[in-house]
N, CA, C and O atoms as a printed pandas DataFrame, in Angstrom:
     atom_number atom_name residue_name chain_id  residue_number  x_coord  y_coord  z_coord
0              1         N          ASN        A               1   71.527  118.610  111.048
1              2        CA          ASN        A               1   72.743  118.733  111.823
2              3         C          ASN        A               1   73.873  119.197  110.906
3              4         O          ASN        A               1   74.112  118.597  109.858
4              5         N          LYS        A               2   74.560  120.254  111.296
5              6        CA          LYS        A               2   75.619  120.824  110.458
6              7         C          LYS        A               2   76.814  119.890  110.314
7              8         O          LYS        A               2   77.454  119.846  109.263
8              9         N          LYS        A               3   77.111  119.144  111.372
9             10        CA          LYS        A               3   78.235  118.220  111.330
10            11         C          LYS        A               3   77.990  117.115  110.295
11            12         O          LYS        A               3   78.889  116.778  109.524
12            13         N          GLN        A               4   76.788  116.560  110.277
13            14        CA          GLN        A               4   76.445  115.521  109.304
14            15         C          GLN        A               4   76.492  116.072  107.887
15            16         O          GLN        A               4   76.947  115.391  106.968
16            17         N          GLU        A               5   76.025  117.304  107.707
17            18        CA          GLU        A               5   76.034  117.929  106.396
18            19         C          GLU        A               5   77.464  118.122  105.894
19            20         O          GLU        A               5   77.745  117.901  104.716
20            21         N          LYS        A               6   78.356  118.528  106.776
21            22        CA          LYS        A               6   79.757  118.731  106.403
22            23         C          LYS        A               6   80.408  117.405  106.013
23            24         O          LYS        A               6   81.179  117.351  105.056
24            25         N          VAL        A               7   80.100  116.339  106.750
25            26        CA          VAL        A               7   80.637  115.013  106.437
26            27         C          VAL        A               7   80.130  114.560  105.074
27            28         O          VAL        A               7   80.895  114.022  104.274
28            29         N          ARG        A               8   78.843  114.773  104.806
29            30        CA          ARG        A               8   78.271  114.381  103.514
30            31         C          ARG        A               8   78.953  115.088  102.361
31            32         O          ARG        A               8   79.181  114.484  101.313
32            33         N          GLN        A               9   79.283  116.361  102.536
33            34        CA          GLN        A               9   79.927  117.125  101.474
34            35         C          GLN        A               9   81.314  116.581  101.157
35            36         O          GLN        A               9   81.840  116.825  100.071
36            37         N          GLN        A              10   81.903  115.857  102.079
37            38        CA          GLN        A              10   83.224  115.270  101.855
38            39         C          GLN        A              10   83.126  113.868  101.256
39            40         O          GLN        A              10   84.125  113.313  100.799
40            41         N          VAL        A              11   81.919  113.297  101.261
41            42        CA          VAL        A              11   81.700  111.954  100.717
42            43         C          VAL        A              11   81.228  112.082   99.278
43            44         O          VAL        A              11   80.356  112.892   98.963
44            45         N          ARG        A              12   81.815  111.274   98.418
45            46        CA          ARG        A              12   81.504  111.290   97.001
46            47         C          ARG        A              12   80.099  110.740   96.736
47            48         O          ARG        A              12   79.697  109.747   97.342
48            49         N          CYS        A              13   79.368  111.372   95.850
49            50        CA          CYS        A              13   78.032  110.908   95.465
50            51         C          CYS        A              13   78.180  109.679   94.570
51            52         O          CYS        A              13   78.780  109.758   93.498
52            53         N          LYS        A              14   77.634  108.544   95.010
53            54        CA          LYS        A              14   77.800  107.297   94.252
54            55         C          LYS        A              14   77.054  107.347   92.923
55            56         O          LYS        A              14   77.443  106.669   91.972
56            57         N          PHE        A              15   76.000  108.130   92.845
57            58        CA          PHE        A              15   75.247  108.225   91.596
58            59         C          PHE        A              15   75.987  109.084   90.572
59            60         O          PHE        A              15   76.071  108.725   89.398
60            61         N          PHE        A              16   76.524  110.218   91.022
61            62        CA          PHE        A              16   77.270  111.084   90.118
62            63         C          PHE        A              16   78.571  110.413   89.694
63            64         O          PHE        A              16   79.034  110.595   88.568
64            65         N          ASN        A              17   79.150  109.647   90.592
65            66        CA          ASN        A              17   80.413  108.966   90.303
66            67         C          ASN        A              17   80.288  108.033   89.102
67            68         O          ASN        A              17   81.208  107.942   88.289
68            69         N          THR        A              18   79.163  107.344   88.986
69            70        CA          THR        A              18   79.011  106.387   87.890
70            71         C          THR        A              18   78.188  106.936   86.733
71            72         O          THR        A              18   77.943  106.227   85.757
72            73         N          GLY        A              19   77.765  108.172   86.830
73            74        CA          GLY        A              19   77.022  108.738   85.719
74            75         C          GLY        A              19   76.229  109.958   86.070
75            76         O          GLY        A              19   76.699  111.076   85.859
76            77         N          PHE        A              20   75.023  109.785   86.605
77            78        CA          PHE        A              20   74.106  110.905   86.742
78            79         C          PHE        A              20   73.413  110.900   88.095
79            80         O          PHE        A              20   72.926  109.862   88.544
80            81         N          CYS        A              21   73.369  112.054   88.743
81            82        CA          CYS        A              21   72.674  112.222   90.020
82            83         C          CYS        A              21   71.443  113.093   89.778
83            84         O          CYS        A              21   71.562  114.224   89.306
84            85         N          LYS        A              22   70.274  112.571   90.096
85            86        CA          LYS        A              22   69.022  113.291   89.863
86            87         C          LYS        A              22   68.914  114.570   90.691
87            88         O          LYS        A              22   68.232  115.515   90.296
88            89         N          LYS        A              23   69.586  114.594   91.832
89            90        CA          LYS        A              23   69.480  115.762   92.721
90            91         C          LYS        A              23   70.329  116.939   92.253
91            92         O          LYS        A              23   70.075  118.082   92.632
92            93         N          ASN        A              24   71.333  116.659   91.432
93            94        CA          ASN        A              24   72.200  117.685   90.859
94            95         C          ASN        A              24   72.723  118.640   91.932
95            96         O          ASN        A              24   73.391  118.184   92.860
96            97         N          VAL        A              25   72.452  119.934   91.848
97            98        CA          VAL        A              25   72.999  120.910   92.802
98            99         C          VAL        A              25   72.401  120.786   94.199
99           100         O          VAL        A              25   72.976  121.303   95.156
100          101         N          LEU        A              26   71.271  120.120   94.337
101          102        CA          LEU        A              26   70.639  119.943   95.640
102          103         C          LEU        A              26   71.202  118.734   96.387
103          104         O          LEU        A              26   70.863  118.511   97.549
104          105         N          CYS        A              27   72.040  117.971   95.739
105          106        CA          CYS        A              27   72.631  116.788   96.363
106          107         C          CYS        A              27   73.607  117.219   97.465
107          108         O          CYS        A              27   74.448  118.088   97.236
108          109         N          PRO        A              28   73.503  116.624   98.644
109          110        CA          PRO        A              28   74.399  116.996   99.735
110          111         C          PRO        A              28   75.782  116.357   99.626
111          112         O          PRO        A              28   76.679  116.680  100.405
112          113         N          PHE        A              29   75.956  115.453   98.664
113          114        CA          PHE        A              29   77.236  114.761   98.521
114          115         C          PHE        A              29   78.100  115.435   97.452
115          116         O          PHE        A              29   77.617  116.235   96.651
116          117         N          GLN        A              30   79.369  115.094   97.463
117          118        CA          GLN        A              30   80.356  115.723   96.576
118          119         C          GLN        A              30   80.196  115.247   95.135
119          120         O          GLN        A              30   80.043  114.054   94.874
120          121         N          HIS        A              31   80.235  116.202   94.205
121          122        CA          HIS        A              31   80.201  115.922   92.772
122          123         C          HIS        A              31   81.514  116.417   92.167
123          124         O          HIS        A              31   81.682  117.615   91.939
124          125         N          THR        A              32   82.430  115.510   91.913
125          126        CA          THR        A              32   83.700  115.907   91.298
126          127         C          THR        A              32   83.588  115.760   89.784
127          128         O          THR        A              32   82.956  114.822   89.297
128          129         N          GLU        A              33   84.189  116.668   89.047
129          130        CA          GLU        A              33   84.087  116.672   87.589
130          131         C          GLU        A              33   85.172  115.832   86.913
131          132         O          GLU        A              33   84.980  115.361   85.792
132          133         N          THR        A              34   86.295  115.645   87.578
133          134        CA          THR        A              34   87.442  114.970   86.976
134          135         C          THR        A              34   87.179  113.479   86.801
135          136         O          THR        A              34   86.755  112.802   87.738
136          137         N          ILE        A              35   87.431  112.976   85.602
137          138        CA          ILE        A              35   87.249  111.548   85.313
138          139         C          ILE        A              35   88.585  110.840   85.508
139          140         O          ILE        A              35   89.629  111.319   85.063
140          141         N          CYS        A              36   88.536  109.713   86.167
141          142        CA          CYS        A              36   89.733  108.935   86.477
142          143         C          CYS        A              36   90.417  108.452   85.192
143          144         O          CYS        A              36   89.811  107.751   84.381
144          145         N          GLN        A              37   91.681  108.835   85.021
145          146        CA          GLN        A              37   92.434  108.440   83.827
146          147         C          GLN        A              37   92.693  106.937   83.788
147          148         O          GLN        A              37   92.664  106.323   82.721
148          149         N          ARG        A              38   92.941  106.361   84.933
149          150        CA          ARG        A              38   93.174  104.913   85.003
150          151         C          ARG        A              38   91.936  104.158   84.515
151          152         O          ARG        A              38   92.044  103.161   83.802
152          153         N          TYR        A              39   90.771  104.645   84.909
153          154        CA          TYR        A              39   89.512  104.052   84.487
154          155         C          TYR        A              39   89.342  104.180   82.975
155          156         O          TYR        A              39   88.909  103.234   82.317
156          157         N          LEU        A              40   89.678  105.337   82.426
157          158        CA          LEU        A              40   89.568  105.540   80.985
158          159         C          LEU        A              40   90.511  104.626   80.210
159          160         O          LEU        A              40   90.134  104.061   79.183
160          161         N          GLU        A              41   91.737  104.483   80.705
161          162        CA          GLU        A              41   92.746  103.690   79.998
162          163         C          GLU        A              41   92.543  102.187   80.138
163          164         O          GLU        A              41   92.754  101.432   79.189
164          165         N          PHE        A              42   92.133  101.761   81.328
165          166        CA          PHE        A              42   92.106  100.325   81.601
166          167         C          PHE        A              42   90.701   99.754   81.839
167          168         O          PHE        A              42   90.539   98.541   81.968
168          169         N          GLY        A              43   89.697  100.620   81.895
169          170        CA          GLY        A              43   88.337  100.154   82.124
170          171         C          GLY        A              43   88.052   99.773   83.558
171          172         O          GLY        A              43   86.959   99.309   83.883
172          173         N          LYS        A              44   89.035   99.971   84.411
173          174        CA          LYS        A              44   88.886   99.619   85.817
174          175         C          LYS        A              44   89.859  100.458   86.631
175          176         O          LYS        A              44   90.970  100.750   86.189
176          177         N          CYS        A              45   89.428  100.837   87.816
177          178        CA          CYS        A              45   90.287  101.577   88.734
178          179         C          CYS        A              45   90.461  100.711   89.969
179          180         O          CYS        A              45   89.480  100.341   90.613
180          181         N          HIS        A              46   91.691  100.388   90.300
181          182        CA          HIS        A              46   91.949   99.504   91.437
182          183         C          HIS        A              46   91.611  100.154   92.778
183          184         O          HIS        A              46   91.416   99.466   93.780
184          185         N          SER        A              47   91.543  101.489   92.784
185          186        CA          SER        A              47   91.203  102.186   94.034
186          187         C          SER        A              47   89.848  102.869   93.902
187          188         O          SER        A              47   89.668  104.002   94.348
188          189         N          PHE        A              48   88.891  102.169   93.284
189          190        CA          PHE        A              48   87.568  102.714   92.997
190          191         C          PHE        A              48   86.910  103.349   94.221
191          192         O          PHE        A              48   86.367  104.450   94.127
192          193         N          ARG        A              49   86.951  102.677   95.353
193          194        CA          ARG        A              49   86.278  103.187   96.557
194          195         C          ARG        A              49   86.945  104.436   97.122
195          196         O          ARG        A              49   86.271  105.283   97.709
196          197         N          THR        A              50   88.243  104.561   96.957
197          198        CA          THR        A              50   88.955  105.701   97.533
198          199         C          THR        A              50   89.394  106.725   96.485
199          200         O          THR        A              50   89.834  107.818   96.842
200          201         N          CYS        A              51   89.282  106.394   95.224
201          202        CA          CYS        A              51   89.686  107.311   94.153
202          203         C          CYS        A              51   88.794  108.550   94.187
203          204         O          CYS        A              51   87.570  108.422   94.231
204          205         N          PRO        A              52   89.382  109.745   94.167
205          206        CA          PRO        A              52   88.585  110.973   94.252
206          207         C          PRO        A              52   87.917  111.358   92.930
207          208         O          PRO        A              52   87.137  112.309   92.893
208          209         N          ASN        A              53   88.207  110.647   91.866
209          210        CA          ASN        A              53   87.700  111.002   90.541
210          211         C          ASN        A              53   86.468  110.177   90.150
211          212         O          ASN        A              53   86.127  109.193   90.807
212          213         N          ARG        A              54   85.815  110.599   89.074
213          214        CA          ARG        A              54   84.602  109.942   88.580
214          215         C          ARG        A              54   84.928  108.696   87.759
215          216         O          ARG        A              54   86.000  108.582   87.163
216          217         N          HIS        A              55   83.974  107.768   87.747
217          218        CA          HIS        A              55   84.071  106.532   86.963
218          219         C          HIS        A              55   82.742  106.324   86.237
219          220         O          HIS        A              55   82.054  105.333   86.479
220          221         N          PRO        A              56   82.371  107.264   85.337
221          222        CA          PRO        A              56   81.049  107.198   84.707
222          223         C          PRO        A              56   80.936  106.066   83.689
223          224         O          PRO        A              56   81.909  105.683   83.039
224          225         N          ARG        A              57   79.738  105.556   83.576
225          226        CA          ARG        A              57   79.467  104.518   82.581
226          227         C          ARG        A              57   79.439  105.140   81.192
227          228         O          ARG        A              57   79.262  106.348   81.036
228          229         N          GLU        A              58   79.615  104.299   80.200
229          230        CA          GLU        A              58   79.536  104.739   78.818
230          231         C          GLU        A              58   78.076  105.083   78.500
231          232         O          GLU        A              58   77.162  104.356   78.890
232          233         N          CYS        A              59   77.869  106.176   77.801
233          234        CA          CYS        A              59   76.523  106.607   77.430
234          235         C          CYS        A              59   75.928  105.633   76.417
235          236         O          CYS        A              59   76.466  105.454   75.324
236          237         N          ARG        A              60   74.814  105.008   76.791
237          238        CA          ARG        A              60   74.219  104.011   75.898
238          239         C          ARG        A              60   73.628  104.658   74.649
239          240         O          ARG        A              60   73.533  104.010   73.607
240          241         N          TYR        A              61   73.233  105.924   74.741
241          242        CA          TYR        A              61   72.692  106.609   73.572
242          243         C          TYR        A              61   73.816  107.026   72.625
243          244         O          TYR        A              61   73.677  106.931   71.406
244          245         N          TRP        A              62   74.922  107.485   73.191
245          246        CA          TRP        A              62   76.089  107.850   72.375
246          247         C          TRP        A              62   76.586  106.626   71.617
247          248         O          TRP        A              62   76.988  106.720   70.457
248          249         N          LYS        A              63   76.552  105.484   72.283
249          250        CA          LYS        A              63   76.999  104.231   71.680
250          251         C          LYS        A              63   76.258  103.953   70.370
251          252         O          LYS        A              63   76.817  103.375   69.438
252          253         N          HIS        A              64   74.993  104.374   70.318
253          254        CA          HIS        A              64   74.168  104.165   69.125
254          255         C          HIS        A              64   74.068  105.424   68.272
255          256         O          HIS        A              64   73.282  105.481   67.326
256          257         N          GLY        A              65   74.879  106.445   68.616
257          258        CA          GLY        A              65   74.910  107.684   67.840
258          259         C          GLY        A              65   73.675  108.554   68.019
259          260         O          GLY        A              65   73.331  109.324   67.122
260          261         N          GLU        A              66   72.994  108.443   69.172
261          262        CA          GLU        A              66   71.739  109.154   69.354
262          263         C          GLU        A              66   71.657  109.983   70.632
263          264         O          GLU        A              66   70.543  110.252   71.082
264          265         N          CYS        A              67   72.748  110.399   71.238
265          266        CA          CYS        A              67   72.657  111.128   72.508
266          267         C          CYS        A              67   72.207  112.569   72.239
267          268         O          CYS        A              67   72.900  113.339   71.574
268          269         N          PHE        A              68   71.034  112.911   72.771
269          270        CA          PHE        A              68   70.474  114.243   72.566
270          271         C          PHE        A              68   71.067  115.264   73.524
271          272         O          PHE        A              68   70.878  116.465   73.335
272          273         N          ARG        A              69   71.792  114.805   74.565
273          274        CA          ARG        A              69   72.378  115.736   75.535
274          275         C          ARG        A              69   73.669  116.369   75.019
275          276         O          ARG        A              69   74.064  117.440   75.480
276          277         N          GLY        A              70   74.317  115.720   74.080
277          278        CA          GLY        A              70   75.555  116.241   73.511
278          279         C          GLY        A              70   76.637  116.415   74.562
279          280         O          GLY        A              70   76.864  115.522   75.377
280          281         N          ASP        A              71   77.308  117.566   74.547
281          282        CA          ASP        A              71   78.398  117.833   75.487
282          283         C          ASP        A              71   77.921  117.953   76.928
283          284         O          ASP        A              71   78.729  117.855   77.852
284          285         N          GLY        A              72   76.624  118.164   77.136
285          286        CA          GLY        A              72   76.075  118.283   78.476
286          287         C          GLY        A              72   75.827  116.939   79.151
287          288         O          GLY        A              72   75.453  116.890   80.323
288          289         N          CYS        A              73   76.031  115.864   78.425
289          290        CA          CYS        A              73   75.798  114.526   78.980
290          291         C          CYS        A              73   76.888  114.184   79.991
291          292         O          CYS        A              73   78.074  114.402   79.741
292          293         N          LEU        A              74   76.472  113.647   81.135
293          294        CA          LEU        A              74   77.426  113.315   82.189
294          295         C          LEU        A              74   77.991  111.903   82.068
295          296         O          LEU        A              74   78.906  111.529   82.801
296          297         N          TYR        A              75   77.442  111.121   81.140
297          298        CA          TYR        A              75   77.987  109.793   80.890
298          299         C          TYR        A              75   79.115  109.927   79.871
299          300         O          TYR        A              75   79.243  110.959   79.213
300          301         N          LEU        A              76   79.921  108.896   79.745
301          302        CA          LEU        A              76   81.071  108.951   78.835
302          303         C          LEU        A              76   80.653  108.899   77.379
303          304         O          LEU        A              76   79.806  108.098   76.984
304          305         N          HIS        A              77   81.264  109.771   76.590
305          306        CA          HIS        A              77   81.075  109.751   75.148
306          307         C          HIS        A              77   82.370  109.289   74.491
307          308         O          HIS        A              77   82.869  109.910   73.552
308          309         N          GLN        A              78   82.884  108.217   74.990
309          310        CA          GLN        A              78   84.050  107.542   74.421
310          311         C          GLN        A              78   84.036  106.126   74.945
311          312         O          GLN        A              78   83.456  105.839   75.992
312          313         N          GLN        A              79   84.675  105.253   74.212
313          314        CA          GLN        A              79   84.679  103.856   74.614
314          315         C          GLN        A              79   85.709  103.640   75.708
315          316         O          GLN        A              79   86.846  104.101   75.610
316          317         N          VAL        A              80   85.302  102.940   76.739
317          318        CA          VAL        A              80   86.204  102.591   77.830
318          319         C          VAL        A              80   86.768  101.219   77.523
319          320         O          VAL        A              80   86.041  100.303   77.139
320          321         N          GLN        A              81   88.067  101.091   77.697
321          322        CA          GLN        A              81   88.716   99.798   77.480
322          323         C          GLN        A              81   88.108   98.785   78.428
323          324         O          GLN        A              81   87.989   99.050   79.624
324          325         N          ASP        A              82   87.727   97.643   77.918
325          326        CA          ASP        A              82   87.172   96.582   78.760
326          327         C          ASP        A              82   88.291   96.018   79.618
327          328         O          ASP        A              82   89.354   95.668   79.106
328          329         N          SER        A              83   88.057   95.930   80.919
329          330        CA          SER        A              83   89.103   95.462   81.835
330          331         C          SER        A              83   89.553   94.051   81.491
331          332         O          SER        A              83   90.717   93.715   81.711
332          333         N          GLN        A              84   88.663   93.212   80.958
333          334        CA          GLN        A              84   89.052   91.852   80.566
334          335         C          GLN        A              84   89.998   91.905   79.373
335          336         O          GLN        A              84   90.961   91.141   79.308
336          337         N          GLU        A              85   89.723   92.818   78.412
337          338        CA          GLU        A              85   90.615   92.979   77.262
338          339         C          GLU        A              85   91.996   93.418   77.716
339          340         O          GLU        A              85   93.004   92.915   77.220
340          341         N          VAL        A              86   92.050   94.356   78.659
341          342        CA          VAL        A              86   93.336   94.837   79.183
342          343         C          VAL        A              86   94.078   93.685   79.845
343          344         O          VAL        A              86   95.279   93.511   79.634
344          345         N          GLN        A              87   93.360   92.895   80.649
345          346        CA          GLN        A              87   93.984   91.758   81.327
346          347         C          GLN        A              87   94.516   90.759   80.302
347          348         O          GLN        A              87   95.623   90.244   80.459
348          349         N          ASP        A              88   93.742   90.482   79.257
349          350        CA          ASP        A              88   94.172   89.559   78.211
350          351         C          ASP        A              88   95.417   90.088   77.502
351          352         O          ASP        A              88   96.356   89.337   77.238
352          353         N          GLU        A              89   95.418   91.400   77.192
353          354        CA          GLU        A              89   96.576   92.008   76.533
354          355         C          GLU        A              89   97.824   91.913   77.410
355          356         O          GLU        A              89   98.917   91.630   76.920
356          357         N          GLU        A              90   97.648   92.154   78.725
357          358        CA          GLU        A              90   98.781   92.070   79.648
358          359         C          GLU        A              90   99.315   90.644   79.713
359          360         O          GLU        A              90  100.528   90.443   79.770
360          361         N          GLU        A              91   98.425   89.651   79.706
361          362        CA          GLU        A              91   98.858   88.255   79.746
362          363         C          GLU        A              91   99.613   87.883   78.483
363          364         O          GLU        A              91  100.619   87.176   78.551
364          365         N          VAL        A              92   99.141   88.350   77.322
365          366        CA          VAL        A              92   99.832   88.089   76.054
366          367         C          VAL        A              92  101.212   88.723   76.088
367          368         O          VAL        A              92  102.193   88.097   75.687
368          369         N          GLN        A              93  101.297   89.965   76.567
369          370        CA          GLN        A              93  102.577   90.664   76.649
370          371         C          GLN        A              93  103.536   89.937   77.587
371          372         O          GLN        A              93  104.712   89.764   77.268
372          373         N          ASN        A              94  103.030   89.512   78.749
373          374        CA          ASN        A              94  103.869   88.776   79.701
374          375         C          ASN        A              94  104.349   87.458   79.109
375          376         O          ASN        A              94  105.498   87.072   79.321
376          377         N          THR        A              95  103.493   86.764   78.374
377          378        CA          THR        A              95  103.870   85.506   77.730
378          379         C          THR        A              95  104.971   85.749   76.708
379          380         O          THR        A              95  105.942   84.995   76.648
380          381         N          ARG        A              96  104.824   86.798   75.902
381          382        CA          ARG        A              96  105.854   87.140   74.904
382          383         C          ARG        A              96  107.191   87.434   75.577
383          384         O          ARG        A              96  108.236   86.958   75.134
384          385         N          GLU        A              97  107.148   88.226   76.655
385          386        CA          GLU        A              97  108.382   88.572   77.364
386          387         C          GLU        A              97  109.032   87.323   77.949
387          388         O          GLU        A              97  110.253   87.178   77.892
388          389         N          ASN        A              98  108.231   86.420   78.511
389          390        CA          ASN        A              98  108.765   85.170   79.067
390          391         C          ASN        A              98  109.386   84.308   77.977
391          392         O          ASN        A              98  110.443   83.711   78.186
392          393         N          GLU        A              99  108.736   84.236   76.809
393          394        CA          GLU        A              99  109.270   83.459   75.696
394          395         C          GLU        A              99  110.590   84.051   75.209
395          396         O          GLU        A              99  111.528   83.317   74.899
396          397         N          GLU        A             100  110.660   85.387   75.143
397          398        CA          GLU        A             100  111.890   86.043   74.717
398          399         C          GLU        A             100  113.015   85.769   75.712
399          400         O          GLU        A             100  114.154   85.525   75.313
400          401         N          ASP        A             101  112.698   85.810   77.003
401          402        CA          ASP        A             101  113.695   85.527   78.036
402          403         C          ASP        A             101  114.200   84.095   77.912
403          404         O          ASP        A             101  115.395   83.837   78.059
404          405         N          GLU        A             102  113.280   83.156   77.639
405          406        CA          GLU        A             102  113.667   81.760   77.494
406          407         C          GLU        A             102  114.568   81.567   76.276
407          408         O          GLU        A             102  115.515   80.782   76.321
408          409         N          GLU        A             103  114.273   82.284   75.182
409          410        CA          GLU        A             103  115.101   82.192   73.975
410          411         C          GLU        A             103  116.506   82.696   74.253
411          412         O          GLU        A             103  117.481   82.094   73.805
412          413         N          VAL        A             104  116.618   83.798   74.990
413          414        CA          VAL        A             104  117.927   84.358   75.325
414          415         C          VAL        A             104  118.699   83.381   76.185
415          416         O          VAL        A             104  119.898   83.190   75.981
416          417         N          GLU        A             105  118.022   82.748   77.159
417          418        CA          GLU        A             105  118.673   81.756   78.011
418          419         C          GLU        A             105  119.124   80.566   77.197
419          420         O          GLU        A             105  120.224   80.058   77.417
420          421         N          ASP        A             106  118.305   80.102   76.256
421          422        CA          ASP        A             106  118.669   78.974   75.397
422          423         C          ASP        A             106  119.882   79.309   74.551
423          424         O          ASP        A             106  120.773   78.475   74.393
424          425         N          ASP        A             107  119.932   80.519   74.003
425          426        CA          ASP        A             107  121.058   80.954   73.167
426          427         C          ASP        A             107  122.346   81.012   73.985
427          428         O          ASP        A             107  123.408   80.640   73.486
428          429         N          SER        A             108  122.270   81.467   75.216
429          430        CA          SER        A             108  123.471   81.586   76.052
430          431         C          SER        A             108  123.958   80.206   76.490
431          432         O          SER        A             108  125.156   80.008   76.693
432          433         N          GLU        A             109  123.049   79.265   76.637
433          434        CA          GLU        A             109  123.456   77.894   77.001
434          435         C          GLU        A             109  124.139   77.202   75.835
435          436         O          GLU        A             109  125.034   76.384   76.044
436          437         N          ASP        A             110  123.723   77.522   74.585
437          438        CA          ASP        A             110  124.308   76.895   73.410
438          439         C          ASP        A             110  125.714   77.412   73.152
439          440         O          ASP        A             110  126.524   76.710   72.546
440          441         N          ALA        A             111  126.017   78.608   73.594
441          442        CA          ALA        A             111  127.323   79.223   73.302
442          443         C          ALA        A             111  128.435   78.695   74.165
443          444         O          ALA        A             111  129.581   79.123   74.026
């Protein structure tokens, strides 16, 4: 059915989105090349289901310095920030800012 085929072409391929689709050019679903910047920076994309960009996993072979695909590899050849690390960093930053605010309030009360 042509209508179903057209709908599929508008739907993102879940396999290509996270790394590699075995069907490649024969896949009826959309293969976008752009990697989500939010995912690269923070290790997580809050709009994963609706984000039009890719969220590929880190290449396990690259991680060990052994990826034979080189630039042709569809998995990430860079480390993605762990979302837990980002959350921890944000909490530390928020704590520091709160402590600084409290110090300023204490100083103004003493004056």
